[in-house]
Short mmCIF file of C-alpha atoms and ligand atoms in Angstrom, two decimals:
data_model
loop_
_atom_site.label_atom_id
_atom_site.label_comp_id
_atom_site.label_asym_id
_atom_site.label_seq_id
_atom_site.Cartn_x
_atom_site.Cartn_y
_atom_site.Cartn_z
CA MET A 1 193.67 81.73 110.36
CA SER A 2 189.91 80.35 109.61
CA ALA A 3 188.75 82.60 106.82
CA ALA A 4 185.96 83.70 108.38
CA THR A 5 189.24 86.26 110.07
CA HIS A 6 189.15 87.06 106.70
CA GLN A 7 185.75 88.14 105.80
CA GLU A 8 186.00 85.41 103.11
CA PRO A 9 182.12 85.59 101.14
CA SER A 10 179.29 83.12 101.27
CA PHE A 11 179.19 79.81 98.42
CA ARG A 12 177.00 82.05 96.56
CA ASP A 13 179.04 85.46 96.38
CA SER A 14 181.55 83.76 95.33
CA VAL A 15 179.92 82.27 92.32
CA ASP A 16 178.23 84.91 91.37
CA MET A 17 181.92 87.23 91.60
CA MET A 18 183.21 84.57 89.37
CA PHE A 19 179.94 84.90 87.02
CA THR A 20 180.44 89.17 86.65
CA ARG A 21 184.32 88.25 87.29
CA ALA A 22 183.56 86.45 83.04
CA ALA A 23 180.56 88.70 82.20
CA SER A 24 182.57 92.21 82.08
CA LEU A 25 185.01 90.18 79.62
CA MET A 26 181.32 89.94 77.39
CA ASP A 27 178.46 92.13 75.80
CA LEU A 28 176.11 91.69 76.99
CA PRO A 29 173.19 93.45 75.69
CA PRO A 30 171.65 96.02 78.54
CA GLY A 31 169.79 93.62 81.38
CA MET A 32 170.78 89.90 80.07
CA GLU A 33 173.67 89.27 83.02
CA GLU A 34 171.17 89.88 85.03
CA LYS A 35 168.66 88.19 84.40
CA ILE A 36 171.22 84.77 83.17
CA ARG A 37 172.38 85.30 86.87
CA VAL A 38 169.22 85.08 89.40
CA ALA A 39 168.03 81.74 89.89
CA ASN A 40 164.62 82.12 88.96
CA SER A 41 163.46 80.25 92.09
CA THR A 42 163.57 78.31 94.92
CA TYR A 43 161.07 76.40 97.06
CA THR A 44 161.62 76.00 101.37
CA VAL A 45 158.77 72.80 102.17
CA ARG A 46 158.57 71.61 106.26
CA PHE A 47 157.24 68.28 105.77
CA GLY A 48 156.89 66.23 109.07
CA VAL A 49 157.63 62.78 109.86
CA LYS A 50 156.34 60.86 112.44
CA LEU A 51 159.64 59.04 113.46
CA ARG A 52 160.86 56.89 117.15
CA GLY A 53 157.44 58.16 118.71
CA GLU A 54 157.66 61.90 117.69
CA ILE A 55 156.68 64.14 114.92
CA LYS A 56 159.95 65.41 113.17
CA THR A 57 160.52 68.26 110.95
CA PHE A 58 162.70 68.56 107.79
CA THR A 59 163.50 71.76 105.29
CA GLY A 60 163.89 70.79 102.32
CA TYR A 61 164.75 73.56 99.39
CA ARG A 62 164.44 72.52 95.68
CA SER A 63 165.65 75.69 93.89
CA VAL A 64 165.76 76.26 90.02
CA HIS A 65 167.81 78.53 88.44
CA SER A 66 167.11 78.50 84.78
CA GLU A 67 164.71 77.48 82.75
CA HIS A 68 166.84 78.67 80.10
CA ALA A 69 166.78 74.88 78.55
CA GLU A 70 163.98 72.77 79.39
CA PRO A 71 164.17 69.50 82.12
CA VAL A 72 166.44 71.54 84.52
CA LYS A 73 169.03 69.35 86.08
CA GLY A 74 170.59 68.99 89.43
CA GLY A 75 171.61 66.93 92.59
CA ILE A 76 169.35 66.35 95.90
CA ARG A 77 172.02 66.94 98.84
CA TYR A 78 171.46 65.71 102.37
CA SER A 79 173.50 67.26 104.26
CA LEU A 80 172.21 69.27 107.42
CA ASP A 81 174.75 72.15 106.25
CA VAL A 82 172.04 72.25 103.28
CA ASN A 83 170.42 76.16 102.78
CA GLN A 84 168.38 78.36 100.57
CA ASN A 85 171.35 79.97 99.56
CA GLU A 86 173.66 76.87 98.76
CA VAL A 87 171.05 75.10 96.99
CA GLU A 88 170.43 78.46 94.75
CA ALA A 89 174.55 78.66 94.27
CA LEU A 90 174.71 75.13 93.42
CA ALA A 91 171.68 75.32 90.86
CA ALA A 92 173.20 78.52 89.30
CA LEU A 93 176.92 75.70 88.59
CA MET A 94 174.17 73.10 87.11
CA THR A 95 173.03 76.49 84.14
CA TYR A 96 176.58 76.55 83.53
CA LYS A 97 177.74 73.48 83.67
CA CYS A 98 175.12 71.73 81.54
CA ALA A 99 175.42 75.27 78.72
CA LEU A 100 179.15 74.22 78.97
CA VAL A 101 179.28 70.98 78.30
CA GLU A 102 177.07 70.74 75.97
CA VAL A 103 173.97 68.96 77.82
CA PRO A 104 170.39 70.35 76.67
CA PHE A 105 168.98 71.51 80.47
CA GLY A 106 168.58 74.13 82.38
CA GLY A 107 170.20 74.14 85.99
CA SER A 108 168.38 73.36 89.62
CA LYS A 109 169.38 71.65 92.79
CA GLY A 110 167.69 70.05 95.80
CA GLY A 111 168.96 69.96 98.74
CA LEU A 112 167.44 68.33 102.32
CA CYS A 113 168.85 70.17 105.62
CA ILE A 114 169.77 66.20 107.46
CA ASP A 115 172.30 64.43 109.12
CA PRO A 116 171.59 60.92 106.87
CA PHE A 117 173.95 59.15 109.22
CA GLU A 118 171.32 59.80 111.80
CA TRP A 119 169.38 57.41 110.63
CA GLU A 120 168.19 54.09 110.15
CA GLU A 121 167.88 53.03 106.37
CA ASP A 122 163.78 52.48 107.12
CA GLU A 123 163.41 56.64 108.01
CA LEU A 124 164.98 57.35 105.73
CA GLU A 125 162.62 56.06 102.74
CA ARG A 126 160.35 57.28 104.96
CA ILE A 127 161.64 60.40 104.49
CA THR A 128 162.34 60.82 101.26
CA ARG A 129 159.96 58.91 99.71
CA ARG A 130 157.71 63.18 102.02
CA PHE A 131 159.39 65.04 100.60
CA ALA A 132 159.80 63.62 97.07
CA TYR A 133 155.92 63.75 97.23
CA GLU A 134 156.21 67.39 97.74
CA LEU A 135 158.25 68.41 95.38
CA ILE A 136 156.24 66.08 92.32
CA LYS A 137 152.97 67.16 93.57
CA ARG A 138 154.43 70.83 92.58
CA ASP A 139 155.98 68.96 89.10
CA LEU A 140 158.92 70.09 90.62
CA ILE A 141 160.26 66.10 90.43
CA HIS A 142 158.82 65.38 86.60
CA PRO A 143 160.40 64.36 83.18
CA ALA A 144 159.76 67.05 81.47
CA GLN A 145 160.36 69.81 84.04
CA ASN A 146 163.05 69.49 86.84
CA VAL A 147 164.87 65.84 87.14
CA PRO A 148 167.05 66.25 89.94
CA ALA A 149 170.14 63.05 90.47
CA PRO A 150 172.36 62.21 93.09
CA ASP A 151 174.29 64.61 94.50
CA MET A 152 176.63 64.70 98.89
CA GLY A 153 174.92 62.48 100.90
CA THR A 154 172.55 60.80 98.45
CA GLY A 155 172.79 57.81 96.18
CA ALA A 156 171.13 55.08 93.43
CA ARG A 157 169.12 54.53 96.73
CA GLU A 158 167.07 57.13 96.98
CA MET A 159 166.73 57.13 93.75
CA ALA A 160 165.46 53.94 93.03
CA TRP A 161 162.44 56.05 96.30
CA ILE A 162 162.23 58.86 94.60
CA ALA A 163 161.60 57.67 90.91
CA ASP A 164 159.06 54.97 93.31
CA ALA A 165 157.64 57.35 94.38
CA TYR A 166 156.81 59.87 91.26
CA LYS A 167 155.43 56.41 90.30
CA ARG A 168 152.77 55.75 92.88
CA ILE A 169 151.67 59.97 91.81
CA LYS A 170 152.25 58.94 88.71
CA SER A 171 151.31 55.67 86.99
CA ASP A 172 149.54 56.52 84.07
CA ASP A 173 152.76 58.66 82.59
CA ILE A 174 155.01 56.33 80.31
CA ASN A 175 158.05 58.65 80.88
CA ALA A 176 157.97 58.03 84.55
CA ARG A 177 161.83 56.32 84.99
CA ALA A 178 162.93 59.82 82.71
CA CYS A 179 161.76 62.21 86.30
CA VAL A 180 164.83 61.22 88.46
CA THR A 181 168.86 59.46 86.82
CA GLY A 182 171.56 57.94 88.89
CA LYS A 183 169.19 55.21 89.88
CA PRO A 184 170.04 51.11 90.39
CA ARG A 185 170.62 49.26 86.88
CA HIS A 186 167.73 47.46 87.32
CA LEU A 187 165.05 50.56 87.57
CA GLY A 188 166.50 52.23 84.72
CA GLY A 189 170.17 53.51 85.77
CA ILE A 190 172.68 53.62 83.05
CA ALA A 191 176.24 51.27 83.04
CA GLY A 192 178.52 53.90 84.13
CA ARG A 193 176.75 56.22 86.04
CA VAL A 194 177.85 55.93 89.68
CA GLU A 195 181.63 55.83 88.30
CA ALA A 196 181.13 58.98 86.30
CA THR A 197 181.83 62.17 87.88
CA GLY A 198 185.17 60.38 88.69
CA ARG A 199 185.66 59.27 85.95
CA GLY A 200 184.80 62.31 84.16
CA VAL A 201 187.29 63.91 86.11
CA GLU A 202 189.79 61.76 85.09
CA TYR A 203 188.70 61.72 81.47
CA ALA A 204 189.39 65.55 82.51
CA LEU A 205 192.84 65.30 83.08
CA GLN A 206 193.60 62.91 80.96
CA GLU A 207 193.06 65.70 78.15
CA PHE A 208 194.72 68.89 80.04
CA PHE A 209 198.04 66.26 79.66
CA ARG A 210 197.38 65.78 75.75
CA HIS A 211 198.10 69.81 75.84
CA PRO A 212 201.95 69.90 76.86
CA GLU A 213 201.57 74.46 76.48
CA ASP A 214 199.09 73.61 78.84
CA VAL A 215 200.86 71.11 81.39
CA ALA A 216 203.39 74.05 81.37
CA LYS A 217 201.28 76.60 82.31
CA SER A 218 200.93 75.10 85.70
CA GLY A 219 205.19 73.81 86.30
CA LEU A 220 204.45 70.45 86.02
CA SER A 221 205.67 68.58 82.72
CA GLY A 222 205.59 65.13 81.19
CA THR A 223 201.95 62.77 82.01
CA LEU A 224 200.16 61.38 84.87
CA ASP A 225 201.68 58.55 85.14
CA GLY A 226 204.48 59.55 89.07
CA LYS A 227 202.30 62.44 89.60
CA ARG A 228 201.79 63.62 93.31
CA VAL A 229 198.22 63.36 94.19
CA VAL A 230 195.52 64.61 97.82
CA VAL A 231 192.44 63.91 97.67
CA GLN A 232 189.88 65.16 99.59
CA GLY A 233 186.78 63.11 100.40
CA LEU A 234 186.21 59.65 98.95
CA GLY A 235 183.18 59.61 98.70
CA ASN A 236 181.38 59.08 95.11
CA VAL A 237 183.40 61.71 93.01
CA GLY A 238 186.86 61.67 94.99
CA TYR A 239 187.28 56.98 95.85
CA HIS A 240 186.75 57.41 91.76
CA ALA A 241 188.50 59.63 90.77
CA ALA A 242 191.50 58.38 93.15
CA LYS A 243 190.85 55.13 92.51
CA PHE A 244 191.27 55.38 88.12
CA LEU A 245 193.85 58.05 88.87
CA GLU A 246 195.60 55.19 90.59
CA GLU A 247 194.69 52.12 88.51
CA GLU A 248 194.62 53.41 84.54
CA ASP A 249 197.30 55.74 84.56
CA GLY A 250 199.78 55.40 87.48
CA CYS A 251 199.27 58.36 89.90
CA LYS A 252 200.05 57.89 92.82
CA ILE A 253 198.40 59.00 95.82
CA VAL A 254 200.24 60.29 98.80
CA GLY A 255 197.04 62.13 100.64
CA ILE A 256 193.80 61.32 101.23
CA ILE A 257 191.73 63.87 104.22
CA GLU A 258 188.33 62.76 105.40
CA ARG A 259 186.00 63.63 108.20
CA ASP A 260 188.18 62.08 110.65
CA GLY A 261 190.87 63.27 109.62
CA ALA A 262 193.68 62.53 106.55
CA ILE A 263 196.53 59.81 105.73
CA VAL A 264 199.69 60.20 103.91
CA SER A 265 201.98 58.06 102.14
CA ALA A 266 204.77 58.80 99.74
CA GLU A 267 204.98 55.80 98.62
CA GLY A 268 201.10 55.97 97.94
CA LEU A 269 198.01 54.54 99.08
CA ASN A 270 196.21 51.72 97.73
CA VAL A 271 192.31 53.61 97.20
CA GLU A 272 190.74 50.37 97.16
CA ALA A 273 191.97 49.49 101.30
CA VAL A 274 191.37 52.53 101.59
CA LYS A 275 187.64 52.48 100.47
CA ASN A 276 187.24 49.24 103.01
CA HIS A 277 188.61 50.85 106.34
CA VAL A 278 186.72 53.27 105.56
CA MET A 279 183.98 51.56 104.67
CA GLU A 280 185.14 49.07 108.22
CA ASN A 281 185.50 51.89 110.56
CA GLY A 282 183.93 55.17 109.50
CA GLY A 283 187.02 56.70 108.74
CA VAL A 284 190.83 56.55 107.57
CA LYS A 285 192.55 56.72 110.91
CA GLY A 286 194.04 53.80 111.85
CA PHE A 287 194.76 52.80 108.12
CA PRO A 288 198.38 50.25 107.81
CA GLY A 289 201.29 52.19 107.12
CA ALA A 290 200.31 55.16 106.63
CA GLN A 291 201.16 58.32 108.82
CA PHE A 292 197.63 59.97 110.41
CA THR A 293 197.42 63.11 111.64
CA GLU A 294 193.31 65.08 113.30
CA ASP A 295 194.12 68.12 111.48
CA GLY A 296 192.70 66.87 107.79
CA LYS A 297 192.56 69.68 106.30
CA SER A 298 196.11 70.70 106.59
CA ILE A 299 197.05 68.14 104.01
CA LEU A 300 196.12 70.72 101.38
CA GLU A 301 198.53 72.17 101.69
CA HIS A 302 200.71 69.20 101.28
CA ASP A 303 203.27 68.53 98.56
CA CYS A 304 202.40 67.15 96.17
CA ASP A 305 201.31 68.01 92.55
CA ILE A 306 197.53 67.66 91.49
CA LEU A 307 194.73 68.84 94.61
CA ILE A 308 191.31 67.16 93.61
CA PRO A 309 189.18 68.09 96.24
CA ALA A 310 186.22 66.35 96.08
CA ALA A 311 184.59 66.86 99.25
CA MET A 312 181.97 69.82 99.43
CA GLU A 313 182.40 73.85 98.79
CA SER A 314 185.44 76.56 100.18
CA THR A 315 187.67 74.47 101.41
CA ILE A 316 190.57 75.97 99.81
CA ASN A 317 189.42 79.86 101.08
CA LEU A 318 191.32 82.90 102.26
CA GLY A 319 193.13 81.11 105.08
CA ASN A 320 194.68 78.30 103.72
CA ALA A 321 195.05 79.52 99.54
CA GLU A 322 197.95 81.35 99.93
CA ARG A 323 200.00 77.49 101.09
CA ILE A 324 198.67 75.81 99.57
CA LYS A 325 201.41 73.71 97.42
CA ALA A 326 199.64 72.58 94.50
CA ALA A 327 201.13 73.04 90.62
CA LEU A 328 197.19 71.89 89.66
CA ILE A 329 193.93 71.81 91.27
CA ILE A 330 190.64 69.74 89.45
CA GLU A 331 187.41 70.60 91.54
CA ALA A 332 185.88 67.80 91.47
CA ALA A 333 183.39 68.88 94.25
CA ASN A 334 181.24 71.93 93.13
CA GLY A 335 182.72 75.18 94.72
CA PRO A 336 185.59 73.83 96.76
CA VAL A 337 187.98 76.75 96.54
CA THR A 338 187.13 80.55 96.45
CA ALA A 339 186.67 83.16 95.23
CA GLY A 340 189.38 84.94 97.12
CA ALA A 341 191.17 82.11 97.10
CA ASP A 342 190.70 81.47 93.15
CA GLU A 343 192.27 85.11 92.99
CA ILE A 344 195.53 83.90 95.46
CA LEU A 345 196.36 80.89 93.68
CA ARG A 346 196.38 82.06 89.82
CA LYS A 347 199.05 84.86 91.05
CA LYS A 348 200.65 82.47 92.22
CA GLY A 349 201.08 80.11 88.74
CA CYS A 350 198.08 77.11 89.93
CA VAL A 351 196.10 76.04 87.15
CA ILE A 352 192.48 75.38 88.60
CA ILE A 353 190.47 73.20 86.61
CA PRO A 354 187.29 74.51 87.16
CA ASP A 355 183.82 72.56 88.93
CA MET A 356 181.55 73.14 85.83
CA TYR A 357 183.97 71.60 83.51
CA ALA A 358 185.39 68.36 85.63
CA ASN A 359 182.94 67.38 87.65
CA ALA A 360 179.85 67.50 84.88
CA GLY A 361 180.49 63.92 84.31
CA GLY A 362 177.59 62.92 86.11
CA VAL A 363 175.63 65.76 84.24
CA THR A 364 176.82 64.71 81.95
CA VAL A 365 175.91 60.35 81.70
CA SER A 366 172.22 61.55 83.53
CA TYR A 367 171.33 62.73 80.61
CA PHE A 368 172.83 59.89 78.44
CA GLU A 369 169.69 57.74 81.41
CA TRP A 370 167.08 59.95 80.47
CA VAL A 371 167.69 60.16 77.01
CA LYS A 372 167.79 56.36 77.69
CA ASN A 373 164.30 56.68 80.02
CA LEU A 374 162.61 57.92 77.51
CA SER A 375 163.47 55.65 73.46
CA HIS A 376 162.90 52.53 76.04
CA ILE A 377 165.97 50.79 74.96
CA ARG A 378 169.63 50.61 76.47
CA PHE A 379 172.46 52.01 74.40
CA GLY A 380 173.84 49.16 72.05
CA ARG A 381 170.62 46.78 71.92
CA MET A 382 170.07 47.12 68.89
CA GLN A 383 173.60 47.00 67.03
CA ARG A 384 176.19 45.35 69.33
CA ARG A 385 175.30 41.53 67.74
CA GLN A 386 174.83 43.49 64.02
CA GLN A 387 178.72 45.50 64.58
CA GLU A 388 180.12 41.96 65.95
CA ALA A 389 179.30 40.22 62.56
CA ALA A 390 180.25 43.04 60.14
CA ASN A 391 183.74 42.98 61.95
CA ASN A 392 184.14 39.41 63.01
CA LEU A 393 183.75 39.31 58.18
CA LEU A 394 186.63 42.33 58.49
CA VAL A 395 189.01 40.73 60.44
CA ASP A 396 188.55 36.77 57.95
CA GLU A 397 188.97 38.46 55.79
CA ILE A 398 192.18 40.04 56.83
CA GLU A 399 193.45 37.16 57.68
CA ALA A 400 192.26 35.57 53.97
CA LEU A 401 193.92 37.95 52.25
CA THR A 402 197.35 38.50 54.05
CA GLY A 403 197.61 34.50 55.17
CA LYS A 404 198.42 36.12 58.48
CA THR A 405 196.27 35.87 61.84
CA PHE A 406 196.29 37.83 64.35
CA SER A 407 196.66 37.50 68.04
CA PRO A 408 193.52 35.75 69.60
CA GLY A 409 193.48 39.61 72.26
CA LYS A 410 193.64 41.38 69.47
CA ARG A 411 191.11 39.58 67.51
CA ASP A 412 188.68 39.44 70.16
CA LYS A 413 189.52 43.45 71.17
CA MET A 414 188.31 43.76 67.67
CA LEU A 415 185.01 41.61 66.88
CA GLN A 416 183.93 43.11 70.50
CA GLY A 417 180.40 44.99 69.49
CA ALA A 418 180.07 48.32 71.48
CA ASP A 419 177.84 47.84 74.73
CA GLU A 420 176.25 50.58 77.35
CA LEU A 421 179.10 50.77 78.80
CA SER A 422 181.80 51.42 76.89
CA LEU A 423 179.41 53.95 74.73
CA VAL A 424 178.20 55.55 77.84
CA ARG A 425 182.65 55.96 78.25
CA SER A 426 183.42 56.98 74.69
CA GLY A 427 180.13 59.52 75.05
CA LEU A 428 181.76 61.19 78.47
CA ASP A 429 185.64 60.62 77.42
CA ASP A 430 183.76 62.80 74.10
CA THR A 431 182.12 65.88 76.12
CA MET A 432 185.51 66.12 78.19
CA ARG A 433 188.00 66.40 75.77
CA ILE A 434 185.43 68.71 73.23
CA SER A 435 184.32 71.00 75.78
CA TYR A 436 188.41 70.76 77.28
CA GLN A 437 189.04 71.83 73.51
CA SER A 438 186.99 74.66 73.59
CA MET A 439 188.14 76.14 76.93
CA ALA A 440 191.47 75.91 76.23
CA GLU A 441 190.69 78.14 72.98
CA ILE A 442 189.32 80.40 75.12
CA TRP A 443 191.73 80.29 77.56
CA HIS A 444 194.87 80.92 74.97
CA SER A 445 193.51 83.63 72.83
CA ARG A 446 192.71 85.16 76.31
CA GLU A 447 194.75 85.10 78.29
CA SER A 448 195.86 88.87 78.36
CA GLU A 449 193.05 89.92 79.37
CA GLY A 450 193.22 87.70 82.87
CA VAL A 451 191.03 84.38 81.11
CA ASP A 452 192.11 81.56 82.90
CA LEU A 453 190.08 78.26 82.55
CA ARG A 454 187.74 79.35 84.96
CA THR A 455 186.41 82.18 83.05
CA ALA A 456 186.68 81.26 80.17
CA ALA A 457 183.91 78.09 81.14
CA PHE A 458 181.90 80.83 82.75
CA LEU A 459 182.48 82.64 79.48
CA ILE A 460 181.41 79.58 77.50
CA SER A 461 178.41 79.35 79.12
CA ILE A 462 176.74 82.46 79.69
CA GLN A 463 176.99 83.15 75.82
CA ARG A 464 174.67 79.68 75.30
CA VAL A 465 172.17 81.10 77.53
CA ALA A 466 172.64 84.38 76.13
CA GLU A 467 171.54 83.38 73.06
CA THR A 468 168.69 81.07 73.74
CA TYR A 469 167.55 84.27 75.93
CA LYS A 470 167.93 86.55 72.86
CA SER A 471 166.54 83.52 70.59
CA LEU A 472 163.02 82.96 73.04
CA GLY A 473 162.46 87.18 72.45
CA LEU A 474 163.61 87.50 76.54
P1 NAD B 501 179.44 61.89 98.77
O1 NAD B 501 178.81 61.73 99.79
O2 NAD B 501 179.74 60.76 98.28
O3 NAD B 501 180.92 61.98 99.60
C1 NAD B 501 180.90 63.19 100.00
C2 NAD B 501 182.97 62.16 100.61
O4 NAD B 501 183.53 63.57 101.72
C3 NAD B 501 182.32 61.71 102.09
O5 NAD B 501 182.79 60.85 102.37
C4 NAD B 501 182.51 62.48 103.21
O6 NAD B 501 183.52 61.56 104.20
C5 NAD B 501 183.22 63.30 103.06
N1 NAD B 501 183.53 64.36 103.12
C6 NAD B 501 182.79 64.94 104.55
N2 NAD B 501 183.19 66.07 104.88
C7 NAD B 501 184.35 66.11 105.07
C8 NAD B 501 185.64 67.20 105.23
N3 NAD B 501 185.54 67.91 106.29
N4 NAD B 501 187.02 66.97 105.18
C9 NAD B 501 187.40 66.18 104.34
N5 NAD B 501 186.01 64.98 103.92
C10 NAD B 501 184.83 64.96 104.14
O7 NAD B 501 179.13 63.18 98.05
P2 NAD B 501 179.45 63.62 96.15
O8 NAD B 501 178.87 62.77 95.24
O9 NAD B 501 181.35 62.51 96.23
O10 NAD B 501 179.64 64.23 95.58
C11 NAD B 501 180.80 65.51 96.40
C12 NAD B 501 181.29 67.23 96.13
O11 NAD B 501 181.05 66.22 94.60
C13 NAD B 501 180.14 67.73 96.21
O12 NAD B 501 180.63 68.99 96.26
C14 NAD B 501 178.79 67.78 95.36
O13 NAD B 501 178.20 68.69 94.82
C15 NAD B 501 179.40 67.02 94.29
N6 NAD B 501 179.84 66.17 92.88
C16 NAD B 501 178.67 65.14 93.06
C17 NAD B 501 178.52 64.46 91.89
C18 NAD B 501 178.61 63.63 91.91
O14 NAD B 501 177.68 62.55 90.97
N7 NAD B 501 177.26 62.38 92.90
C19 NAD B 501 177.92 65.18 90.40
C20 NAD B 501 179.22 66.49 90.07
C21 NAD B 501 179.53 67.30 91.95
#
């Protein structure tokens, strides 16, 4: 049965319902709940671009949810499903996400109603530059006020066009590069940004499995090694998450769901090989050695330990929640579980690691990129060789004092100074660990009030935003 027949709330209503559930457990000053919940503003733009011999009109949005911290931050999505409600829900999630992982930004989100696959690269560039111009002239792209990043349907390429459009209009802004994150490395991007959201999903799972009492609540046990995983969406987030879990944590990827259907294999799928197959064939169909089904969504209900929805919102809803078998769901996408489904799954004992934490790796590394752009220097550039020299001295001294030598592999590792990528991964890992621990603490202490990980995440972020508003005198 479809979600619609079950009177599913809209994505935005779903986010609001989850927010309200947490806020009802708090003692907020009068009016504060409403102030935090609503989007401050949403700008709609309709612009024309001359393409294929005619003027094509496009509709785009940039919503600012909360300016309690500035700049505000949030991706730009390219999809035909983009609409005001969706953009506002995503902007709200950005506010809560940034507050939860202590990234000093308010929440924003943008979207362009377009099917990016319908257009050639040069056409997309013209459309993107025109959209960027409309946002730049209203300071809705600005290093100090509003900093977009990639989201569904966009990536480093689009961010490069946006950065260049900004630089052309504001050529005297020395911080121009900080107007957008997720840029290619050679244009001011940072090592590890492309993989960041998927990497964050991996770090989140690693941290979860460091807490056996939490793992037990899901009905699972042990470590990540050997866990059976189903992933929906093999795009930026899903591909990196699945790849790292398979290659570095010993997980078995038993199902991959894409637009054209899904493939399953009890022995486990090679994520890199599936990705190459999707790039060459436009979908998972025909991947050798796996079973294909055109009804991709049915594989959300496949027998597995961990389900990773990494495609879009509302895929786990009132229509299928009861049949989901995964013990643990980690929301790599934004809003993949509706409020109604969340309730059903909680009753079933399924543990959900919520989106505002699970996919915060992207905005965390975007924050590092923004800081790098403002400081105009690559992380590690000053310290790396000095650190290596100090390490060398120490290792030489230990060897001289003990009369023993380290194996060459170990010696090399000990000598290494930190480069940008290792610093970014370290900062991301730290963020994911600390944020999980703060959520888990509230989860454990208030479980009797019905607090789960999602509610705990909301409680922390609402509290942090409320404190800022209180200090500002609002
Ligand atoms: P993407 O466009 O790179 O990938 C999305 C993937 O999902 C594509 O491979 C697409 O083919 C697939 N897909 C689309 N519709 C599908 C369907 N009905 N069934 C199965 N697969 C489908 O997008 P992304 O950047 O990976 O974003 C995915 C989700 O993660 C979104 O919810 C986004 O908001 C969220 N997110 C992304 C980032 C980021 O850094 N990119 C950060 C935080 C959250």
